[in-house]
Structure formats: structure tokens, C-alpha cells
Coordinates of C-alpha atoms and ligand atoms in Angstrom, one line a residue:
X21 CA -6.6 26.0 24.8
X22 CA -5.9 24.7 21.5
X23 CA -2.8 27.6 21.6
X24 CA -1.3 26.5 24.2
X25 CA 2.3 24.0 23.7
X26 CA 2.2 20.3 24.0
X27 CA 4.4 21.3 27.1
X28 CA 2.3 23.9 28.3
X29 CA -0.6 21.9 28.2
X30 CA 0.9 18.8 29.7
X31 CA 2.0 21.0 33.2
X32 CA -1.9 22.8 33.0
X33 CA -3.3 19.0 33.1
X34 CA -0.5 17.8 35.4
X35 CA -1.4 20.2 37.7
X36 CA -5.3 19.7 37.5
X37 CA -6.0 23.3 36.1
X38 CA -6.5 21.9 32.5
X39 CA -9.0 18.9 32.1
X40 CA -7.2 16.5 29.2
X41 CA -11.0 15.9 28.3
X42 CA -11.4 19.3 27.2
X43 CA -8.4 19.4 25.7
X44 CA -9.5 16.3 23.5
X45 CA -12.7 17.5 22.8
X46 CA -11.3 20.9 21.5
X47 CA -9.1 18.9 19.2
X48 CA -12.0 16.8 17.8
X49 CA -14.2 20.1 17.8
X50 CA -11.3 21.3 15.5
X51 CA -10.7 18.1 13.7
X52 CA -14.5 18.3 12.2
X53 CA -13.9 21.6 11.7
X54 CA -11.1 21.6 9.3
X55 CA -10.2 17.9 8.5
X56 CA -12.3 17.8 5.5
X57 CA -9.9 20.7 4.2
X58 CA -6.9 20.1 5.3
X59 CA -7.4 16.1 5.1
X60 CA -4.1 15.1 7.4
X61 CA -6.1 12.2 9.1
X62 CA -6.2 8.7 7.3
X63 CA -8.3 7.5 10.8
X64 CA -8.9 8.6 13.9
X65 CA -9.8 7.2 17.5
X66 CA -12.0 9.2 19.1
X67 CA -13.6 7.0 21.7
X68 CA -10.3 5.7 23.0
X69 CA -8.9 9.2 22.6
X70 CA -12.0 10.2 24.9
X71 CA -11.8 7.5 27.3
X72 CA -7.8 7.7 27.7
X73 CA -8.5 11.5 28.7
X74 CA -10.8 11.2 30.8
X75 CA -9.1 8.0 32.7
X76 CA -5.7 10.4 32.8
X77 CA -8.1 13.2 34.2
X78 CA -9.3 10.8 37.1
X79 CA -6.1 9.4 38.0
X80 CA -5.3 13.0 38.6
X81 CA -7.8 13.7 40.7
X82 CA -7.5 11.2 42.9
X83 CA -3.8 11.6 43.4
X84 CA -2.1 9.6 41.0
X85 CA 1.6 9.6 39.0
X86 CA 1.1 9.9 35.1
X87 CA 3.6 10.0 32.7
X88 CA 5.0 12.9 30.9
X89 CA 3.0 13.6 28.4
X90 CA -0.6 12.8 30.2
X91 CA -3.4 13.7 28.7
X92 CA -1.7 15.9 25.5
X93 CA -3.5 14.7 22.1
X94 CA -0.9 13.5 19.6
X95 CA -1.1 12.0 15.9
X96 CA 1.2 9.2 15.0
X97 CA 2.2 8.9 10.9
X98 CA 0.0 5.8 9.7
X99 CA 3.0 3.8 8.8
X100 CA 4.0 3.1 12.3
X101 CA 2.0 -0.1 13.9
X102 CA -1.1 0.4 16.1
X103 CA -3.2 -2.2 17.2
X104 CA -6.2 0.0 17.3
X105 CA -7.3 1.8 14.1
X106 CA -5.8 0.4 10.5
X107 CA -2.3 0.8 9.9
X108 CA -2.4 1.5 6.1
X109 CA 1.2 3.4 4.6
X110 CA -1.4 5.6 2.7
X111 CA -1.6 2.3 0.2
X112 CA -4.2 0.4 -1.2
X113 CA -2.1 -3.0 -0.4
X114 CA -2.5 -2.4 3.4
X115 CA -5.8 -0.5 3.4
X116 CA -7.4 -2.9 5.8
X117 CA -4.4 -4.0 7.6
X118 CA -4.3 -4.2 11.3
X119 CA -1.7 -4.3 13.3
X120 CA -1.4 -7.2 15.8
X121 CA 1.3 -5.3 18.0
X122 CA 1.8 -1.1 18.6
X123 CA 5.2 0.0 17.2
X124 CA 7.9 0.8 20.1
X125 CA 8.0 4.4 19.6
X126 CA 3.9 3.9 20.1
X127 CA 4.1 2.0 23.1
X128 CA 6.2 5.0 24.5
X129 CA 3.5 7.3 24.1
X130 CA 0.9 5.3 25.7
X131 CA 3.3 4.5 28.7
X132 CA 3.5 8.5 28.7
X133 CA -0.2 8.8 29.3
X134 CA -0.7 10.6 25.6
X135 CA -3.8 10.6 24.1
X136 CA -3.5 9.5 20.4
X137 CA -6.4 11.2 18.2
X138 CA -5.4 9.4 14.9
X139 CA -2.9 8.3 12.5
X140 CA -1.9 10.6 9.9
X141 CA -1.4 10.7 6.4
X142 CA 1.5 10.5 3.8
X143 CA 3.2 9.3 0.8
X144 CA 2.6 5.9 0.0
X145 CA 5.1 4.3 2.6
X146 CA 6.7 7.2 2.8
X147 CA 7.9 7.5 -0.5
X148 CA 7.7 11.0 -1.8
X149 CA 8.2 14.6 -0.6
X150 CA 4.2 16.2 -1.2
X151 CA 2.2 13.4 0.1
X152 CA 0.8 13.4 -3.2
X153 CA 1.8 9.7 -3.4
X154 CA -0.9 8.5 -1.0
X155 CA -3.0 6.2 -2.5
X156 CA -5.9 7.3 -0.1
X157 CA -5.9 10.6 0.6
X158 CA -4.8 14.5 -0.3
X159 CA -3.3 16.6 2.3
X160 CA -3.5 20.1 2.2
X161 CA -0.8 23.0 3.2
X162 CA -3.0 25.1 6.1
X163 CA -0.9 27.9 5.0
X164 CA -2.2 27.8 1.7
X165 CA -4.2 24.8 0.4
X166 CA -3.7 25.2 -3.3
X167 CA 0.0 23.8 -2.0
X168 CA 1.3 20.4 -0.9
X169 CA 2.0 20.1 3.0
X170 CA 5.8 18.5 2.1
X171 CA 6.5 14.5 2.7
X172 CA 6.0 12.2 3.1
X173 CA 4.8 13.2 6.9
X174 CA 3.0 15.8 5.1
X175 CA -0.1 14.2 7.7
X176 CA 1.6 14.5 10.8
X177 CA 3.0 18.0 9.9
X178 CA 0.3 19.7 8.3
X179 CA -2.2 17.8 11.5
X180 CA 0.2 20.2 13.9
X181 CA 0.7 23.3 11.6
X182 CA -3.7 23.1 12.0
X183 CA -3.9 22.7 15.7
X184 CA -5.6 19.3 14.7
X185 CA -3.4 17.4 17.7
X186 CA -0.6 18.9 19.9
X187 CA 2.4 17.4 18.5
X188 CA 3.1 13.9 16.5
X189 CA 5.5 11.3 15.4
X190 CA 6.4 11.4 11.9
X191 CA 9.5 9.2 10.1
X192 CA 12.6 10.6 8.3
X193 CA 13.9 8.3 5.4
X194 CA 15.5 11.0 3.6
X195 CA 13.9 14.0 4.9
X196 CA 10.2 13.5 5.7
X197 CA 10.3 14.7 8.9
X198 CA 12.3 18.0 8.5
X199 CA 10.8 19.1 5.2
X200 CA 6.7 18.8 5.9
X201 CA 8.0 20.3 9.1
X202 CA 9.6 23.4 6.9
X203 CA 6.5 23.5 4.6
X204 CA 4.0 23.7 7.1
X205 CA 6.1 26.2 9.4
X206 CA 6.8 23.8 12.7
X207 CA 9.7 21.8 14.4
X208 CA 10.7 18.7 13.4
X209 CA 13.6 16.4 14.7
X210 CA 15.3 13.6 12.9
X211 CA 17.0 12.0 15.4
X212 CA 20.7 10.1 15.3
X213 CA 19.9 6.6 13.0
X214 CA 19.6 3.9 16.2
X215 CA 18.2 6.5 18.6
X216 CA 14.9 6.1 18.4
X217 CA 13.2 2.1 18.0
X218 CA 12.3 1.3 14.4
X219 CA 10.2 -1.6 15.7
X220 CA 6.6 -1.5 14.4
X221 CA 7.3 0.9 11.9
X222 CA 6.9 -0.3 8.6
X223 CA 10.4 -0.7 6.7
X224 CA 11.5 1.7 3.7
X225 CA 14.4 2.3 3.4
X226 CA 16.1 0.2 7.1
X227 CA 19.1 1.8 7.1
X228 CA 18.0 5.3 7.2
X229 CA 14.6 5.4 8.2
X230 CA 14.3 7.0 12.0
X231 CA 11.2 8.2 13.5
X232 CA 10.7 11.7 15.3
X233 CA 8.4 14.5 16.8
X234 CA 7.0 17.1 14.7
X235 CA 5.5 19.7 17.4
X236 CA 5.1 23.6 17.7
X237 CA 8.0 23.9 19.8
X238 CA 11.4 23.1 20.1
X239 CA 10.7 22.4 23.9
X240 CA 8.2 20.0 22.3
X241 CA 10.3 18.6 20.5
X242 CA 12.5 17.8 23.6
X243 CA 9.7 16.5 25.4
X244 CA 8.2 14.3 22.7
X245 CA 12.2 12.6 22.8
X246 CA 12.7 12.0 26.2
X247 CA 9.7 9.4 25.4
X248 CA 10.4 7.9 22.5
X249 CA 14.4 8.1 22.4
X250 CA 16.4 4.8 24.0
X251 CA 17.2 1.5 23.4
X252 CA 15.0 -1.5 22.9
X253 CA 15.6 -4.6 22.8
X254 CA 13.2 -5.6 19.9
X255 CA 15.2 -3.7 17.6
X256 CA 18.9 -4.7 16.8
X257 CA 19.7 -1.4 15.4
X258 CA 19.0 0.8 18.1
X259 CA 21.9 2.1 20.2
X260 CA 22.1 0.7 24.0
X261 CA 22.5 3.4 26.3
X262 CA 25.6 2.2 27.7
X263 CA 27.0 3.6 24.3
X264 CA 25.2 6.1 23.9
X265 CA 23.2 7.4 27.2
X266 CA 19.6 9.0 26.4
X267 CA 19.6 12.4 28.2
X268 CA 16.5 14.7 29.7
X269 CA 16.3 16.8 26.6
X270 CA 14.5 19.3 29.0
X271 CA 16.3 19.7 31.8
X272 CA 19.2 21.8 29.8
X273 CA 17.5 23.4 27.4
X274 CA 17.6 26.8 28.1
X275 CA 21.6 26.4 28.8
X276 CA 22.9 28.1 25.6
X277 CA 26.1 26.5 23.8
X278 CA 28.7 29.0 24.8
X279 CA 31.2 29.6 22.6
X280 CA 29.8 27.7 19.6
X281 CA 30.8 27.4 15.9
X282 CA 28.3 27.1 13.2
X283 CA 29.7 25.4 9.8
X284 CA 27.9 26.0 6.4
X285 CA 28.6 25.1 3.0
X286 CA 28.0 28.2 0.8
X287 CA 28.6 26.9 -2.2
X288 CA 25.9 23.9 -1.6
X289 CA 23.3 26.2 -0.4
X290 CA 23.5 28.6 -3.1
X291 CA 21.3 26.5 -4.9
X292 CA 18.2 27.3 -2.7
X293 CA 15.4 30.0 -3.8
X294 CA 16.8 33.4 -3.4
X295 CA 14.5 34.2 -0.1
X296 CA 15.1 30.7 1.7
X297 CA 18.8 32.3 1.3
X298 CA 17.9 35.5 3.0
X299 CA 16.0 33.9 5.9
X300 CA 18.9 31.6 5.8
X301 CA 21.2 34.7 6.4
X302 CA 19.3 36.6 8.8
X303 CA 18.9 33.6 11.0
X304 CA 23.3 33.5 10.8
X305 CA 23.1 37.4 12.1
X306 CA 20.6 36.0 15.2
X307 CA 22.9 33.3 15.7
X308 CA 26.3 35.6 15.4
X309 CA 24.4 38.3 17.8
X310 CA 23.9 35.2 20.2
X311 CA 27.6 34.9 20.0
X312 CA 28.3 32.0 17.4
X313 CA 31.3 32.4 14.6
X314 CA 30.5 31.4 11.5
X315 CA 33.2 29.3 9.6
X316 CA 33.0 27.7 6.0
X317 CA 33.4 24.2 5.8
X318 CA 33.8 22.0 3.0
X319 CA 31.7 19.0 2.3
X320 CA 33.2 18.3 -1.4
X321 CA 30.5 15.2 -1.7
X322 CA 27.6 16.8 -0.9
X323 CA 26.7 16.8 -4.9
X324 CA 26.4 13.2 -4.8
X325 CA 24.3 12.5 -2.1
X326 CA 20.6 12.5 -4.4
X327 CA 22.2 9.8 -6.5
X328 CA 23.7 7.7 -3.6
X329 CA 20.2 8.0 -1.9
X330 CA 17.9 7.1 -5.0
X331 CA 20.5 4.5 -5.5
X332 CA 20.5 2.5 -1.6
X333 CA 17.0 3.7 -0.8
X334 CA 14.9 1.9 -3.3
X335 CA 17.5 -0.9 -3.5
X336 CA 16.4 -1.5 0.0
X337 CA 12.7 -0.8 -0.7
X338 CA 12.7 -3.3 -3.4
X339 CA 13.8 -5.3 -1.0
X340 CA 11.5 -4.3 2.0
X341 CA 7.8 -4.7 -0.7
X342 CA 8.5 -8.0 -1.3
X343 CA 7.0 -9.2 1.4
X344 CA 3.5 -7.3 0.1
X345 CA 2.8 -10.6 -2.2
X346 CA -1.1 -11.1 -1.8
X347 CA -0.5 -14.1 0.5
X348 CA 0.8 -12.5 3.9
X349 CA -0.7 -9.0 3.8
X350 CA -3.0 -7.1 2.4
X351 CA -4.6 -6.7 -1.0
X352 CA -4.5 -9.9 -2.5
X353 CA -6.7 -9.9 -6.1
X354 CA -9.9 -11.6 -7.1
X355 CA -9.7 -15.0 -9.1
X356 CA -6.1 -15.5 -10.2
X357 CA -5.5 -17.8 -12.6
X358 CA -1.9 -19.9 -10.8
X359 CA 0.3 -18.5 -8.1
X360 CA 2.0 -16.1 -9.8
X361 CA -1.3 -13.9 -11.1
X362 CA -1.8 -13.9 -7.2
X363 CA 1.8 -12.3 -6.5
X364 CA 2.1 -9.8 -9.8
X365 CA -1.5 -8.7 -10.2
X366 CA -1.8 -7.9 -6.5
X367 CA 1.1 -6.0 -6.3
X368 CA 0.1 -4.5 -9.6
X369 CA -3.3 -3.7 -8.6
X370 CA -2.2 -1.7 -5.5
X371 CA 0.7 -0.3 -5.1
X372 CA 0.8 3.2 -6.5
X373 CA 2.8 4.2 -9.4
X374 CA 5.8 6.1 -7.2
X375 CA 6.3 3.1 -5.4
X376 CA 6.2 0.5 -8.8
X377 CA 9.0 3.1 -9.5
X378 CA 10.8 2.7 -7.2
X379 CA 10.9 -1.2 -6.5
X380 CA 11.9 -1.6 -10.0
X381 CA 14.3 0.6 -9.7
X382 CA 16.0 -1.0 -6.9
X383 CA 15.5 -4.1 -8.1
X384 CA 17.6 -3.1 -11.2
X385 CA 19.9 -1.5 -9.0
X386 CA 21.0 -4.9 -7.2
X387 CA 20.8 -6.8 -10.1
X388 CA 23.4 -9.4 -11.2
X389 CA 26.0 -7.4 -13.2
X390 CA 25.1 -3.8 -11.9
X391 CA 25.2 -4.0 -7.9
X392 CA 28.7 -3.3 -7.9
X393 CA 28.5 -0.6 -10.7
X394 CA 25.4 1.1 -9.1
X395 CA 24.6 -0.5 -5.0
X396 CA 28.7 -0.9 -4.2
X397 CA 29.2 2.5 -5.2
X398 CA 26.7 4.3 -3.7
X399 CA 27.3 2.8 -0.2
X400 CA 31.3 4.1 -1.2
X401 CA 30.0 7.3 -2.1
X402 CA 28.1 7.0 1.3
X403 CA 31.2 6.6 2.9
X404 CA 32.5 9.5 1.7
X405 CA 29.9 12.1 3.0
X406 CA 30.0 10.1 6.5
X407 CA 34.0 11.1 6.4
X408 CA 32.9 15.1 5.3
X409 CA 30.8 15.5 8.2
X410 CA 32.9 13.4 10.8
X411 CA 35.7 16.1 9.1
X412 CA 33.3 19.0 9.3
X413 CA 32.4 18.6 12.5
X414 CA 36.2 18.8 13.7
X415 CA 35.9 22.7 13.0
X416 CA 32.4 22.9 14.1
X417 CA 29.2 22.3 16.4
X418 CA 27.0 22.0 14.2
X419 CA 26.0 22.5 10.2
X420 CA 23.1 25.2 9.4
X421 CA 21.7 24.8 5.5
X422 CA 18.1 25.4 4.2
X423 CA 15.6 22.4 5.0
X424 CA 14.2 22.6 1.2
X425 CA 15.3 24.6 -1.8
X426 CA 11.7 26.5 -2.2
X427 CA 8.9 26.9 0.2
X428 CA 6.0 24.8 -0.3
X429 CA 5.0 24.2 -3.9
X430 CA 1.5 23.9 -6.0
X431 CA -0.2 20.9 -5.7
X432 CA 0.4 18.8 -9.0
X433 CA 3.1 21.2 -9.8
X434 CA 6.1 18.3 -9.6
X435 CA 3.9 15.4 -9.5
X436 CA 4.7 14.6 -13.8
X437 CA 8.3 14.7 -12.8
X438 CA 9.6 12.7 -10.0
X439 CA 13.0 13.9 -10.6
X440 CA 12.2 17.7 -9.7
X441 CA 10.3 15.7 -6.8
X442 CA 13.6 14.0 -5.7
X443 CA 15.6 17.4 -5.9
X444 CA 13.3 19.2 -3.2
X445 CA 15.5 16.3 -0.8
X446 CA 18.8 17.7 -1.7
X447 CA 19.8 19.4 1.5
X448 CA 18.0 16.6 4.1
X449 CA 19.2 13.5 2.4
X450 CA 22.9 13.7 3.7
X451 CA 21.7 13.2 7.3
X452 CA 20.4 10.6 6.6
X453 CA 23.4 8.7 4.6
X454 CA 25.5 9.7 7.5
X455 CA 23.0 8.8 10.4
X456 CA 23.4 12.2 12.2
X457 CA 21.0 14.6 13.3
X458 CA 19.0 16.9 12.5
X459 CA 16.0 19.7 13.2
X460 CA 14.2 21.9 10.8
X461 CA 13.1 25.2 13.0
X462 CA 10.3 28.2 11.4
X463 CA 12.7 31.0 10.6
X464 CA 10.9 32.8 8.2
X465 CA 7.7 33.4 5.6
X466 CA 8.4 34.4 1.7
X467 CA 6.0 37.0 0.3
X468 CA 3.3 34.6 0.0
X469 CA 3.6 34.4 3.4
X470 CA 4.9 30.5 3.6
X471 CA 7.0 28.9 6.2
X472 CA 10.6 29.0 5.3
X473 CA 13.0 26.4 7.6
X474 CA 16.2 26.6 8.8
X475 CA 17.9 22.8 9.5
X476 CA 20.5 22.3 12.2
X477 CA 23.0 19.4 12.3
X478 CA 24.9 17.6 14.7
X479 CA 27.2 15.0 15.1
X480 CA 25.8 11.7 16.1
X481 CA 23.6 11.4 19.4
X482 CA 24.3 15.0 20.1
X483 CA 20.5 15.9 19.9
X484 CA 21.3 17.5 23.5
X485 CA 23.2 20.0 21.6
X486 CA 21.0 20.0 18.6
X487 CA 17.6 21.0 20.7
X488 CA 19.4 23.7 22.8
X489 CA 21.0 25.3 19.7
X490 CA 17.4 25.4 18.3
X491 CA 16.1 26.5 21.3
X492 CA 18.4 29.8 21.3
X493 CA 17.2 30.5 18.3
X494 CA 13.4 30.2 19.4
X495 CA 13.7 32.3 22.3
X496 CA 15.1 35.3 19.9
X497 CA 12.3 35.2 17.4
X498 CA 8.5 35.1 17.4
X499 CA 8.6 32.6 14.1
X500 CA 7.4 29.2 15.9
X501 CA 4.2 31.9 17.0
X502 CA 3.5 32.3 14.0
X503 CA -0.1 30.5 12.7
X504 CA -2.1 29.7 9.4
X505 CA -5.4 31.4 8.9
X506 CA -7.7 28.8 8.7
X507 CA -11.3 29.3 6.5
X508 CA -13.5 29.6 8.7
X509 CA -11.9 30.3 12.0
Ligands
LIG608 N1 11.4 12.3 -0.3 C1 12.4 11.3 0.0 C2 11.9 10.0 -0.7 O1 11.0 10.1 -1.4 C3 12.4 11.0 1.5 C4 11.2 10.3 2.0 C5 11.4 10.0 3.4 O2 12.2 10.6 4.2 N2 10.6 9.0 3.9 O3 12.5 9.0 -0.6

């Protein structure tokens, strides 16, 4: 059971031959199994999980509608809000925070009918690209757990890689979606910036964070958007649908794109490890086969995006932690001497060292005297790679690049050097900046036998296109099939 899709198990409990109780059992069976390995759970919920199956299992037996995804056990990335469970950003300052209110994107699932096992781990709120930046835990790669999973949803994407839930949410600030998703060998989808409600999840960086599915499947993938994807009211930044109307990702897509152009940057991706390139290229000859044309397009400010990121991202983190003062949430520390021991030695006494980092780096960043020399000209610089990929995708469908210049690396291997850390970003982060798009799909192993990831962009709410493109791709190769060997198993 536990190899079936997210999809496939959905229609089995829809149709009453699969019980969802079973299903949720097998996953816990599994989770006590191989969590203490693989560690991609910060909580879980099994008691609700159990009850919410079997309730789903009953309304089906006696005749009644349930939503879309009834009865499939997901994991949600534990810096979206739940009210059950803690709801912790993998940091020490919200360790025993609980939510008062489930995140949008949370409520969605529930309306669905999914069953939520727990809430996953990742880089102290979602800062990183290893999840070695929790403060709580250490995820493992299933594929090989001397390596990190990717980040920051290395949780959620190492928790699906495992068979330890069906599929899960995970957020993309700059890439955390798509590169755990390369790493540990599934899909992940970063949806357009707006698609998807950011309500409930807890603020990086606001103007690029976006939350979406990691799952074994594209079709997953497709099914895990039409729940979460479409406008809500509690979130001024997401698109109505009178702009931008929220399709059934399923319903077309096994309707390949016919005749399609795929744009790449050669001179950009030449910097990725010699075998991502070849999987890179013998994904183009499926795609060519399938009857794309490859044409080169030029992106001149491509080189620029890391610096423009590091630059807007942690000015708006800076901005974002200050609310994580010791008086309104979380940690707040033990006999302060005034007011102001309670604000710095709480924030100094739990928030991680990546994160200090990074709010002092912002901080600098918007400071009197350099936020037109650094902030001003990074949201220019911004501008500009917006204007390369509204130019690029003139000539084009869609943009195909590596997810991640290397497979997954060794655990403590770039922890001592956060700027090799920010370069593992360097072909995700432009998505972000511009707000389009964009999947990571398995498309090959190295000789370590890793997952290597191919990332597909489109223009802006064109996930439609984005999914089905993906899905041509899936249907040619047996790459998604492919699983980590598990100790034990
Ligand atoms: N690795 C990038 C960072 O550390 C992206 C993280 C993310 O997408 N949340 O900022």
C-alpha cells in the first residue's frame, strides 16, 4: 500500500477498496520504523490522524461526498500554522508555540478530507538549504544518510522520499521546495508568488515565500494544487481568480504541449557538476524525441540573482524576527535585569546562529546610509531578471536548468561556510525574484546512486502548462519509480 500514489490511493479509498485506516496505520507502522533514522518529523498526530481516517472511512461507507484528497496521509512543513501539534520553525524561540488558527493552505487540506500525520522538519524558519539549521532536529537523506536531505523542506521531502506520508506541503523562499525535492529524488512545485495563500505560514522572506506540494508524482503534484491553489481573502497578496482563474490541474494532464519550445541558458548552467549536466542533457533528447525544439535564450542577469536574494531576503527577515522579542511569542529568558535584557537575551538565547546571520545582515542592509546602495539596488537588479524572463519567455514555453549544482552533499560538509551553502541556491533563486514558477522532477541518479533534478519554468500562473510539461516527461521514464533502500526494510 505504502507504494501506491497519493492519487492512486485517494481513488482506492474513494471507491471503498482501500480502508484510509490502514493506510494510516501503514504510515505510522513505517514512521516507527524509520523515523528515528531518517528524523523528518518535528511532531506528529497520530490520534487525530487515526480518528480522521477512520471518520473518512465511515462517511464512505455509509454513502457520503468527501473531498479530494480523503483519507491520503500528508505531512505539512512545521512553519505553517496548525492548531493541533506545536508549530515550532525548527527554533528554539517557538519550541512550545501553538498556533491559535490553522494556516490557509492547512485548512484546504482538512476541507479535502486529508489526513495530516505530522509536521515536518527544516531549517530554522526556513533559512538554509540542508536543514542543518534546525535548532531541533537532524534530517537524514533516505538515499544515503551520511548526506543532508536539501532545505530547508528537507522534512517534508525527505518524509515523502521515505514513504513516511503520501505527499506534503513544503515552502519555497528561494528554493526550498524544489531543491529537497531534487536531493531526495521527488516532485516538487513552487507555485506562481500569490497563487497559493501565505496566511498562517510564518513570514521569511514575504515577498517570495510560496508554499507547495512535494509528492511522488507529478499527478500528485497536480492534485495536491487543485486544493491548496486560489484566492483567499485573508491574504492581500494572493491573486483573485478573476485575474488569474485556478484550473483542475488534473483534468489536462495527460494533454501534451504540442509544438512546444524549451529555452535554456547554457552558459548559466555550465556551472553545475559534470553529471547533473548529462542527466540535464539526456532529459533535452527525451524532451526533443517528444517533439520540443530547443532554443538558447539569454538571461544576461542571471549572475546577480544570489546577491539580490541575500540582499532583499534577510532585509525582509530582519524585518519579519522582530516580532520574536520575548514578550509576544515564544522563548522569553529567565530573570532579566530591565526590558531590554528581556528583548536581546531572548533573541540571543534562541535563535540559531544562521538566523543571527541573517537578521543582522539585513538589518545592515536597510540601514540609514546603505538601503539605497545595497536594498534599492537589489530590488533594481530584481527588476532586471523579472524583464529576462518576461523576454525569455517571448521565444519560449518554458526554461529547463538543473535544480542544484551537485546532488546531495555530506552532512557538515558546507555547514562552516554559509557562502558555499548560499551557492547550492543559484539556479532556484531567480524564480523566486521574478515570482514565476517552477517544478523540480527525478531525472536521474549519479554514481552514488543520488537523485539528480531537472527544474521546469514557466511564465506566471501557467502551472497548467508547467504540470503537463512535467508530466510528459514522467510518462517517458521510470525516474519518479525509482526508491531509497531503507536499513531494515
Ligand atoms: N536556501 C535559501 C535560503 O537559505 C532558500 C530557503 C528557502 O527557500 N526557504 O534562504
Amino acid at each position: 500500500m505504502e507504494q501506491l500514489s497519493a492519487k492512486e490511493l485517494r481513488d482506492g479509498i474513494a471507491a471503498g477498496r482501500i480502508s484510509s485506516l490502514e493506510a494510516t496505520r501503514a504510515v505510522f507502522e513505517r514512521i516507527r520504523r524509520f523515523e528515528p533514522t531518517i528524523g523528518a518529523y518535528l511532531s506528529t498526530c497520530q490520534d487525530m490522524a487515526l480518528e480522521r481516517a477512520a471518520d473518512v472511512d465511515g462517511r464512505i461507507a455509509s454513502g457520503k461526498t468527501v473531498g479530494p484528497l480523503a483519507g491520503v496521509p500528508v505531512a505539512v512543513k512545521d512553519n505553517m500554522c496548525t492548531t493541533f501539534g506545536a508549530t515550532t520553525c525548527a527554533s528554539k524561540i517557538l519550541a512550545n508555540f501553538h498556533a491559535p488558527y490553522n494556516a490557509t493552505a492547512v485548512e484546504r487540506l482538512l476541507a479535502a478530507d486529508a489526513v495530516i500525520v505530522g509536521k515536518a522538519n527544516m531549517d530554522e524558519f526556513a533559512m538554509g538549504s540542508s536543514t542543518e539549521n534546525s535548532g531541533l532536529k537532524q534530517t537524514v537523506n533516505p538515499w544515503d544518510t551520511t548526506r543532508v536531505p536539501g532545505g530547508s523542506s528537507g522534512g517534508s521531502a525527505a518524509a515523502v522520499a521515505a514513504r513516511l506520508c503520501f505527499a506534503a506541503l513544503g515552502s519555497d523562499t528561494g528554493g526550498s521546495i524544489r531543491q529537497p525535492a531534487s536531493f531526495c529524488g521527488v516532485v516538487g512545485l513552487k507555485p506562481t508568488y500569490g497563487r497559493v495563500s501565505r496566511y498562517g505560514l510564518v513570514a521569511y522572506g514575504s515577498s517570495l515565500d510560496q508554499i507547495g506540494p512535494l509528492a511522488r508524482t507529478v499527478e500528485d503534484a497536480a492534485l495536491m494544487m487543485n486544493i491548496i491553489a486560489g484566492h483567499d481573502p485573508a491574504d492581500s497578496t494572493s491573486v483573485d481568480e478573476a485575474t488569474a482563474p485556478v484550473c483542475d490541474y488534473l483534468q489536462k494532464l495527460d494533454e501534451p504541449i504540442k509544438p512546444f519550445r524549451i529555452g535554456v541558458v547554457p552558459q548559466f548552467a555550465a556551472g553545475a557538476d559534470e553529471q547533473v549536466q548529462k542527466a540535464l542533457s539526456e532529459a533535452m533528447e527525451i524532451y526533443k524525441k517528444l517533439g520540443a525544439e530547443i532554443t538558447e535564450v539569454e538571461m544576461r542577469h542571471l549572475d546577480y540573482a544570489i546577491a539580490a536574494y541575500y540582499v532583499i531576503a534577510t532585509a525582509e527577515a530582519s524585518s519579519n524576527l522582530a516580532r520574536y522579542d520575548g514578550v509576544h511569542y515564544g522563548h522569553r529568558t529567565a530573570n532579566p535585569n530591565d526590558y531590554v535584557e528581556v528583548y536581546s537575551k531572548s533573541r540571543a538565547e534562541a535563535f540559531g546562529q544562521e538566523v543571527k546571520r541573517r537578521i543582522m545582515l539585513g538589518t545592515y542592509a536597510l540601514s540609514s546610509g546603505y538601503y539605497d546602495a545595497y536594498y534599492l539596488k537589489a530590488l533594481k537588479v530584481r527588476n532586471l531578471i523579472r524583464s529576462d524572463f518576461s523576454a525569455a519567455f517571448e521565444k519560449c514555453d518554458c526554461i529547463m536548468m538543473p535544480v542544484a549544482p551537485t546532488t546531495a552533499f555530506k552532512i557538515g560538509e558546507k555547514v562552516n561556510d554559509p557562502l558555499q551553502m548560499y551557492l547550492s541556491d543559484i539556479y532556484t533563486i531567480a524564480a523566486n525574484l521574478a515570482g514565476v514558477p517552477g517544478i523540480s522532477i527525478p531525472c536521474g541518479s549519479d554514481d552514488r546512486d543520488l537523485p539528480i533534478g531537472l527544474q521546469i519554468m514557466t511564465p506566471t500562473f501557467a502551472e497548467d502548462k508547467l504540470l503537463r510539461i512535467a508530466r510528459m516527461y514522467e510518462k517517458e521514464t521510470d525516474w519518479h519509480k525509482k526508491e531509497p533502500r531503507l536499513a531494515n526494510d
